[in-house]
Amino acid sequence: LKLSSSSPHYREYDLGPSMAAAAAAAMATICTSKQSEQSDAKNMRTFVDEHTKDQPPCKGCGESWPYPRNVEYRLLSEVPARLRADTPKCIVAFQTRNPKTRQPDFPLSVIQYMSHTWNTRSGKNRLNLDFEYCKASGQVFFDTAKQEDGSNGYARLITLNSWYSSLCSSAVFMCLSTMDLQATFSFCVELLINDNEFGQFFASKYVFVVIWLALLLVNLAIAVREASLEWRLKSSALVGDLITECHRFDNWSCFFALVTFRFFFVEMQVKDIVILLHPWKAVQPFAAVKMENARSYLVGFKDEYLFRVQNRAGQELGLPVQLLSKLAICGFKGWLAYWGNATRWQMLAASLSTFGSLLWLIHKYRMVSQDRKKCKRSLLNALKNGEEREREGARRMLLALYKIEVDENGCEKALSKKSADFLSGVAISRAVTLSDSKFCGQCGRDPEDLPLPATPASARRSASTCIR
């Protein structure tokens, strides 16, 4: 204490050389620590200022996202101390629940009686891919074909086994389709340059080549259109899973991947696995489970028809074109086999695989058409008689899958496919969220909540405040 020398509490002490050196070292350490903190804060302010300037603006409202961002909600989870991370016991790591009833979307008995395998007609202990369950009692039904009760819930059981099988099926189908395209292209080239064998088919071979190329371009145009619609929808405020504020090369490479997936009919459960397994759900039931030493995911759908329609979205347009293409190839090869003596048996042998592919496409298109009819009927029923949460999901699915909007009186209104608002996702976002038009359709933010343009000094002060 700094006291006057005349104070009765005043004392003088001789610290000695060792105590003085220790005090000097402590003061030096404190000064060095303060200088280090000031340097770190300065470097952090420089880092924030540089990255704030580099943040790309939103293409809708022109405002960039805040940096550093404000975390509105944060869910922390950890393995309990009484359990091992590799415990063989059944663990529910995450599960959604109804916000009104506060009850879990999947009853406890569903997880208790669910199984990775079940006995089917084709064999015992087959991999279980889906099941139905009673929402009230939680009774599980593994044979979904025998359960047609509309009150039951439907869930997909996603495991590493099922994901590997779906990924392999998509890869094999893409390889076979590419081989088929290459074989047909080589056949067209052979028709045009080999006049010794195909010279007598002067007119018909050109007609076939033009028809096949036209159908191929139509199929490609459908893939581009569906990929463009999916891009606009998933980059809007309704979904927001595609990042568009990046380099042009990254955007075009991602769009090319979407076109490829649409062209080769890659299923939703393969290309949208990130969306499917993300725990942030608005309406869809979801649970992350570990049982029998295997991690599994339960993803709920209204019924199996809705899942199959979502899983094969866009195929109702591409399958008829591929059917016509296979029919043209099969018919022309039959024409060559009938009139050409030299290549008769060769064309007949080549037509067998094309004819088998044609029958498979007919069966697949028939299944897709039936699923779409049943799914639409089920969604309209849920929109009329379901709860508020089910009606919201049904309205969203009708807009996304069938491009129709249903009013309170049950009247359907088809949205224009060529509408710019629809393709940008704004119309869907407004119809689903019932939000005001002042919200940005690209990022979903309210312009009134956006920060005012700040000067560099104020920006540095706000960044410094965030750091502190």
XYZ file of C-alpha atoms in Angstrom:
468
model
C 0.000 0.000 0.000
C 1.179 3.440 -0.835
C 1.062 5.227 2.538
C 2.622 8.388 3.827
C 5.844 8.011 5.777
C 4.142 9.673 8.762
C 1.431 7.023 8.884
C 1.650 4.585 11.812
C 1.173 1.711 9.326
C 4.188 2.720 7.238
C 6.982 0.133 7.158
C 10.067 -0.336 5.049
C 11.177 -3.811 3.963
C 14.333 -4.868 2.241
C 13.335 -7.504 -0.371
C 16.864 -8.518 -1.008
C 18.397 -9.373 -4.393
C 16.594 -12.739 -4.815
C 13.120 -11.351 -4.103
C 13.747 -8.356 -6.334
C 14.850 -10.603 -9.193
C 11.747 -12.773 -8.764
C 9.496 -9.704 -8.813
C 11.224 -8.381 -11.940
C 10.838 -11.775 -13.653
C 7.139 -11.879 -12.734
C 6.572 -8.376 -14.107
C 8.411 -9.331 -17.322
C 6.241 -12.434 -17.700
C 3.076 -10.368 -17.215
C 4.209 -7.822 -19.802
C 5.138 -10.566 -22.274
C 1.741 -12.244 -21.750
C -0.095 -8.970 -22.335
C 1.933 -8.308 -25.476
C 1.179 -11.835 -26.720
C -2.547 -11.367 -26.079
C -2.506 -8.030 -27.884
C -0.638 -9.600 -30.809
C -3.084 -12.534 -30.986
C -6.048 -10.161 -30.857
C -4.500 -8.038 -33.617
C -3.882 -11.091 -35.782
C -7.440 -12.296 -35.187
C -8.839 -8.875 -36.121
C -6.775 -8.948 -39.322
C -8.016 -12.470 -40.081
C -11.649 -11.475 -39.501
C -11.326 -8.310 -41.605
C -9.796 -10.216 -44.524
C -12.384 -13.014 -44.466
C -15.258 -10.555 -43.986
C -14.247 -8.833 -47.211
C -13.911 -12.217 -48.979
C -17.388 -13.450 -48.038
C -19.397 -13.876 -51.273
C -22.725 -11.999 -51.361
C -26.112 -13.663 -51.635
C -27.376 -13.799 -55.220
C -30.881 -12.881 -54.044
C -30.488 -9.901 -51.691
C -26.830 -9.080 -52.396
C -25.792 -9.270 -48.724
C -23.034 -11.580 -47.532
C -23.407 -13.919 -44.590
C -22.156 -12.554 -41.226
C -18.646 -13.521 -40.191
C -18.064 -14.581 -37.456
C -21.535 -16.117 -37.525
C -23.930 -16.227 -34.579
C -24.745 -19.756 -33.409
C -28.485 -19.797 -32.718
C -28.708 -23.378 -31.428
C -26.101 -25.899 -30.354
C -26.720 -29.484 -29.288
C -23.907 -31.038 -27.281
C -23.683 -34.778 -26.782
C -21.162 -37.167 -25.317
C -20.783 -40.821 -24.468
C -21.868 -41.375 -20.839
C -19.098 -42.315 -18.463
C -20.859 -45.564 -17.526
C -20.799 -46.757 -21.152
C -17.933 -47.602 -23.453
C -17.776 -46.191 -26.947
C -17.697 -49.762 -28.303
C -20.490 -51.007 -26.049
C -22.536 -53.910 -27.477
C -25.694 -52.542 -25.845
C -28.458 -50.824 -27.810
C -27.917 -47.066 -27.893
C -30.175 -44.340 -29.319
C -27.744 -41.530 -30.034
C -30.330 -39.150 -31.498
C -34.073 -39.186 -32.127
C -36.654 -36.620 -33.225
C -39.954 -36.041 -31.468
C -43.257 -34.336 -32.141
C -43.020 -30.662 -31.067
C -46.654 -30.599 -29.899
C -47.090 -33.904 -28.089
C -43.407 -34.007 -27.013
C -43.459 -37.725 -27.783
C -40.740 -39.450 -29.857
C -41.593 -40.087 -33.491
C -40.502 -43.705 -33.122
C -41.963 -45.430 -30.035
C -39.518 -47.237 -27.802
C -40.946 -50.620 -28.742
C -40.036 -49.992 -32.393
C -36.359 -49.862 -31.494
C -36.715 -52.777 -29.093
C -38.349 -55.127 -31.622
C -36.623 -53.933 -34.778
C -34.151 -56.316 -36.428
C -31.415 -56.057 -39.030
C -32.522 -59.306 -40.675
C -35.746 -61.231 -41.188
C -36.911 -64.447 -42.815
C -38.415 -64.086 -46.284
C -39.594 -66.461 -48.975
C -36.243 -66.186 -50.730
C -34.233 -67.219 -47.683
C -33.568 -66.841 -43.992
C -31.854 -63.896 -42.318
C -32.162 -61.610 -45.316
C -31.089 -57.988 -44.849
C -33.939 -55.808 -43.621
C -34.273 -52.614 -45.661
C -37.596 -51.202 -44.457
C -40.505 -51.890 -42.118
C -43.847 -50.539 -41.011
C -44.871 -49.820 -37.435
C -47.994 -48.916 -35.515
C -47.679 -45.339 -34.294
C -49.755 -46.032 -31.173
C -48.497 -49.409 -29.942
C -45.126 -49.535 -31.715
C -45.710 -52.974 -33.218
C -43.255 -53.684 -36.041
C -44.238 -55.276 -39.384
C -41.344 -56.465 -41.524
C -43.468 -57.557 -44.491
C -44.559 -54.153 -45.814
C -46.487 -55.646 -48.758
C -49.091 -57.134 -46.406
C -49.616 -53.932 -44.419
C -51.899 -51.426 -46.139
C -53.142 -49.590 -43.051
C -52.873 -45.851 -43.666
C -52.390 -45.127 -39.963
C -49.135 -47.082 -39.823
C -45.778 -45.428 -40.175
C -43.083 -46.429 -42.636
C -39.321 -46.251 -42.088
C -36.196 -47.124 -44.003
C -33.415 -48.908 -42.138
C -30.144 -47.541 -43.504
C -27.042 -49.511 -42.619
C -23.595 -49.796 -44.114
C -24.719 -52.986 -45.872
C -27.720 -51.334 -47.526
C -25.660 -48.276 -48.497
C -22.983 -50.429 -50.140
C -25.645 -52.371 -52.063
C -27.396 -49.211 -53.296
C -24.109 -47.586 -54.288
C -22.963 -50.703 -56.146
C -26.297 -51.029 -57.963
C -26.119 -47.421 -59.139
C -22.502 -47.801 -60.270
C -23.230 -51.040 -62.158
C -26.276 -49.506 -63.870
C -24.236 -46.469 -64.922
C -21.502 -48.710 -66.341
C -24.007 -50.859 -68.255
C -25.787 -47.783 -69.610
C -22.478 -46.296 -70.740
C -21.553 -49.577 -72.438
C -24.931 -49.650 -74.165
C -24.498 -46.080 -75.418
C -21.016 -46.851 -76.682
C -22.192 -50.025 -78.432
C -25.103 -48.202 -80.099
C -22.805 -45.368 -81.185
C -20.350 -47.860 -82.675
C -23.259 -49.581 -84.430
C -24.350 -46.263 -85.934
C -20.819 -45.562 -87.167
C -20.643 -49.046 -88.686
C -23.936 -48.420 -90.474
C -22.649 -45.213 -92.029
C -19.192 -46.365 -93.170
C -19.730 -50.034 -94.050
C -21.450 -49.982 -97.430
C -20.636 -53.620 -98.207
C -22.988 -55.020 -95.567
C -25.430 -52.128 -95.077
C -25.380 -50.489 -98.480
C -28.859 -51.734 -99.360
C -30.322 -49.892 -96.318
C -29.422 -46.471 -97.664
C -32.504 -44.600 -96.455
C -33.462 -46.615 -93.375
C -30.035 -46.425 -91.728
C -30.014 -42.622 -91.873
C -33.532 -42.518 -90.456
C -32.485 -44.781 -87.575
C -29.365 -42.730 -86.773
C -31.352 -39.487 -86.752
C -34.095 -40.958 -84.540
C -31.612 -42.437 -82.066
C -29.603 -39.207 -81.803
C -32.797 -37.172 -81.398
C -34.038 -39.399 -78.571
C -30.620 -39.239 -76.919
C -30.669 -35.438 -77.052
C -34.226 -35.375 -75.675
C -33.160 -37.593 -72.776
C -30.182 -35.314 -72.149
C -32.433 -32.235 -72.265
C -34.769 -33.815 -69.710
C -31.793 -34.563 -67.458
C -30.549 -30.968 -67.754
C -34.011 -29.579 -67.031
C -34.561 -31.808 -63.986
C -31.052 -31.060 -62.720
C -31.691 -27.322 -63.142
C -34.938 -27.583 -61.196
C -33.248 -29.600 -58.461
C -30.377 -27.112 -58.343
C -32.712 -24.130 -57.956
C -34.767 -25.908 -55.327
C -31.857 -27.154 -53.225
C -30.065 -23.816 -53.366
C -33.158 -21.850 -52.250
C -34.199 -20.993 -48.718
C -36.563 -23.995 -48.623
C -33.776 -26.573 -48.669
C -30.495 -24.674 -48.808
C -28.199 -27.678 -49.050
C -26.331 -26.627 -52.200
C -23.666 -23.961 -51.768
C -23.841 -21.528 -54.673
C -21.574 -18.774 -53.269
C -18.430 -20.459 -54.562
C -16.239 -20.478 -57.652
C -17.839 -20.878 -61.062
C -15.858 -24.061 -61.730
C -17.162 -25.659 -58.522
C -20.752 -24.744 -59.386
C -20.511 -26.144 -62.908
C -18.831 -29.348 -61.744
C -21.605 -29.889 -59.193
C -24.274 -29.170 -61.823
C -22.605 -31.612 -64.216
C -22.752 -34.246 -61.476
C -26.486 -33.566 -61.032
C -27.071 -33.928 -64.789
C -25.151 -37.212 -64.789
C -27.177 -38.542 -61.863
C -30.432 -37.599 -63.569
C -29.372 -39.035 -66.918
C -28.422 -42.415 -65.441
C -31.318 -42.562 -62.954
C -29.220 -42.569 -59.775
C -31.520 -43.034 -56.801
C -32.158 -40.419 -54.143
C -30.871 -42.639 -51.331
C -27.440 -42.598 -53.006
C -27.001 -39.015 -54.235
C -28.773 -37.304 -51.298
C -27.299 -39.377 -48.486
C -26.068 -36.217 -46.679
C -29.585 -34.759 -46.577
C -31.136 -38.091 -45.710
C -28.930 -38.738 -42.668
C -28.663 -35.198 -41.321
C -30.400 -34.952 -37.919
C -31.944 -31.493 -38.514
C -35.456 -32.441 -39.648
C -38.602 -30.333 -39.813
C -41.243 -33.043 -40.261
C -39.482 -36.299 -41.119
C -38.988 -38.826 -38.273
C -35.347 -39.708 -37.733
C -33.253 -41.717 -35.289
C -29.588 -42.706 -35.055
C -29.210 -46.085 -33.374
C -26.357 -48.429 -32.499
C -27.469 -52.006 -31.933
C -25.710 -55.345 -32.246
C -22.419 -53.412 -32.697
C -23.694 -51.814 -35.925
C -24.618 -48.190 -36.533
C -28.031 -47.765 -38.139
C -30.336 -44.936 -39.139
C -34.122 -44.906 -39.105
C -35.581 -42.463 -41.632
C -39.357 -42.182 -41.611
C -41.672 -41.610 -44.554
C -45.429 -41.392 -44.804
C -45.598 -44.688 -46.672
C -43.553 -46.828 -49.047
C -45.102 -45.141 -52.098
C -43.807 -41.733 -51.082
C -40.329 -43.151 -50.547
C -40.261 -44.878 -53.926
C -41.508 -41.751 -55.714
C -38.856 -39.603 -54.015
C -36.229 -42.247 -54.600
C -37.013 -42.337 -58.359
C -37.835 -38.685 -58.889
C -37.587 -37.642 -62.535
C -37.778 -41.154 -63.947
C -41.392 -40.651 -65.025
C -40.064 -38.347 -67.769
C -36.861 -40.127 -68.741
C -38.180 -43.686 -68.855
C -40.612 -43.132 -71.797
C -37.785 -41.628 -73.869
C -35.525 -44.566 -73.109
C -38.398 -46.910 -73.959
C -38.741 -45.305 -77.397
C -34.976 -45.455 -77.882
C -34.826 -49.191 -77.053
C -37.860 -49.821 -79.238
C -36.180 -48.056 -82.166
C -32.963 -50.044 -81.694
C -34.771 -53.358 -81.353
C -37.034 -52.651 -84.339
C -34.201 -51.591 -86.626
C -32.067 -54.600 -85.709
C -35.047 -56.824 -86.466
C -35.434 -55.024 -89.785
C -31.782 -55.699 -90.617
C -32.117 -59.351 -89.581
C -35.172 -59.805 -91.778
C -33.791 -58.223 -94.949
C -30.055 -58.730 -94.550
C -28.795 -62.236 -95.312
C -25.180 -61.633 -94.295
C -25.937 -60.153 -90.834
C -29.155 -61.972 -89.977
C -27.931 -64.113 -87.092
C -25.652 -61.383 -85.828
C -28.538 -58.899 -85.620
C -30.821 -61.475 -84.004
C -28.239 -62.183 -81.305
C -27.724 -58.453 -80.713
C -31.479 -57.906 -80.475
C -31.892 -60.324 -77.553
C -30.172 -58.071 -75.009
C -32.009 -55.012 -76.342
C -35.332 -56.836 -76.145
C -34.635 -57.887 -72.539
C -33.744 -54.301 -71.638
C -36.978 -53.155 -73.296
C -39.087 -55.510 -71.172
C -37.288 -54.375 -68.012
C -37.926 -50.701 -68.839
C -41.622 -51.402 -69.460
C -41.931 -53.086 -66.060
C -40.031 -50.273 -64.332
C -42.148 -47.560 -65.957
C -45.303 -49.407 -64.924
C -44.131 -49.573 -61.306
C -43.159 -45.887 -61.302
C -46.568 -44.869 -62.677
C -48.457 -46.942 -60.103
C -46.357 -45.589 -57.225
C -46.935 -42.001 -58.336
C -50.715 -42.483 -58.494
C -50.870 -44.103 -55.045
C -48.501 -41.526 -53.561
C -50.551 -38.604 -54.881
C -53.755 -40.117 -53.520
C -52.104 -40.641 -50.131
C -50.739 -37.076 -49.992
C -54.102 -35.545 -50.864
C -55.728 -37.636 -48.147
C -53.136 -36.495 -45.608
C -53.650 -32.884 -46.658
C -57.369 -33.144 -45.903
C -57.476 -35.400 -42.840
C -54.008 -35.278 -41.328
C -52.537 -33.261 -38.488
C -50.925 -29.889 -39.015
C -47.459 -31.412 -39.171
C -48.587 -34.015 -41.724
C -50.376 -31.379 -43.796
C -47.233 -29.291 -43.982
C -45.217 -32.270 -45.201
C -47.928 -33.269 -47.712
C -48.091 -29.733 -49.097
C -44.333 -29.679 -49.540
C -44.266 -33.064 -51.283
C -47.107 -32.116 -53.650
C -45.224 -29.000 -54.668
C -41.868 -30.719 -55.083
C -43.014 -33.958 -56.762
C -46.184 -33.021 -58.651
C -45.858 -29.232 -59.066
C -49.353 -28.633 -57.756
C -50.718 -26.470 -54.944
C -53.904 -27.322 -53.041
C -55.977 -24.579 -51.399
C -58.161 -24.866 -48.300
C -61.141 -26.042 -50.362
C -59.180 -28.963 -51.808
C -58.869 -27.463 -55.302
C -55.652 -28.294 -57.116
C -53.703 -25.590 -58.897
C -50.864 -26.600 -61.185
C -47.818 -24.357 -61.091
C -46.226 -23.372 -64.371
C -43.082 -25.371 -64.991
C -41.601 -22.510 -66.985
C -42.254 -19.936 -64.296
C -39.121 -18.168 -63.129
C -40.418 -17.975 -59.567
C -41.044 -21.711 -59.516
C -37.645 -22.595 -60.972
C -35.903 -20.341 -58.448
C -37.693 -22.019 -55.567
C -39.328 -18.810 -54.321
C -42.871 -19.957 -55.054
C -42.310 -23.262 -53.277
C -40.679 -21.576 -50.299
C -43.526 -19.076 -49.910
C -46.247 -21.694 -50.300
C -44.673 -24.046 -47.773
C -43.481 -21.626 -45.110
C -46.360 -19.164 -45.654
C -43.809 -16.385 -45.266
C -44.093 -12.805 -46.436
C -42.625 -11.738 -49.756
C -40.075 -9.543 -47.982
C -37.967 -12.596 -47.169
C -35.176 -13.350 -49.593
C -36.018 -16.448 -51.631
C -32.340 -17.378 -51.956
C -31.068 -17.160 -48.367
C -34.353 -16.797 -46.419
C -33.253 -13.772 -44.400
C -35.329 -10.724 -43.608
C -33.771 -7.532 -45.028
C -34.721 -5.698 -41.806
C -32.514 -8.081 -39.821
C -29.490 -7.549 -42.047
C -26.740 -5.291 -40.669
C -26.352 -1.798 -42.065
C -23.308 -1.061 -44.240
C -20.501 -0.403 -41.812
C -17.353 1.667 -42.139
C -13.993 -0.086 -41.825
C -13.531 1.325 -38.321
C -16.924 0.175 -37.117
C -16.357 -3.182 -38.774
C -13.105 -3.540 -36.873
C -14.825 -2.555 -33.624
C -17.583 -5.138 -34.187
C -15.003 -7.797 -35.006
C -13.052 -6.891 -31.888
C -16.258 -7.152 -29.828
C -16.936 -10.613 -31.244
C -13.389 -11.684 -30.421
C -13.671 -10.422 -26.864
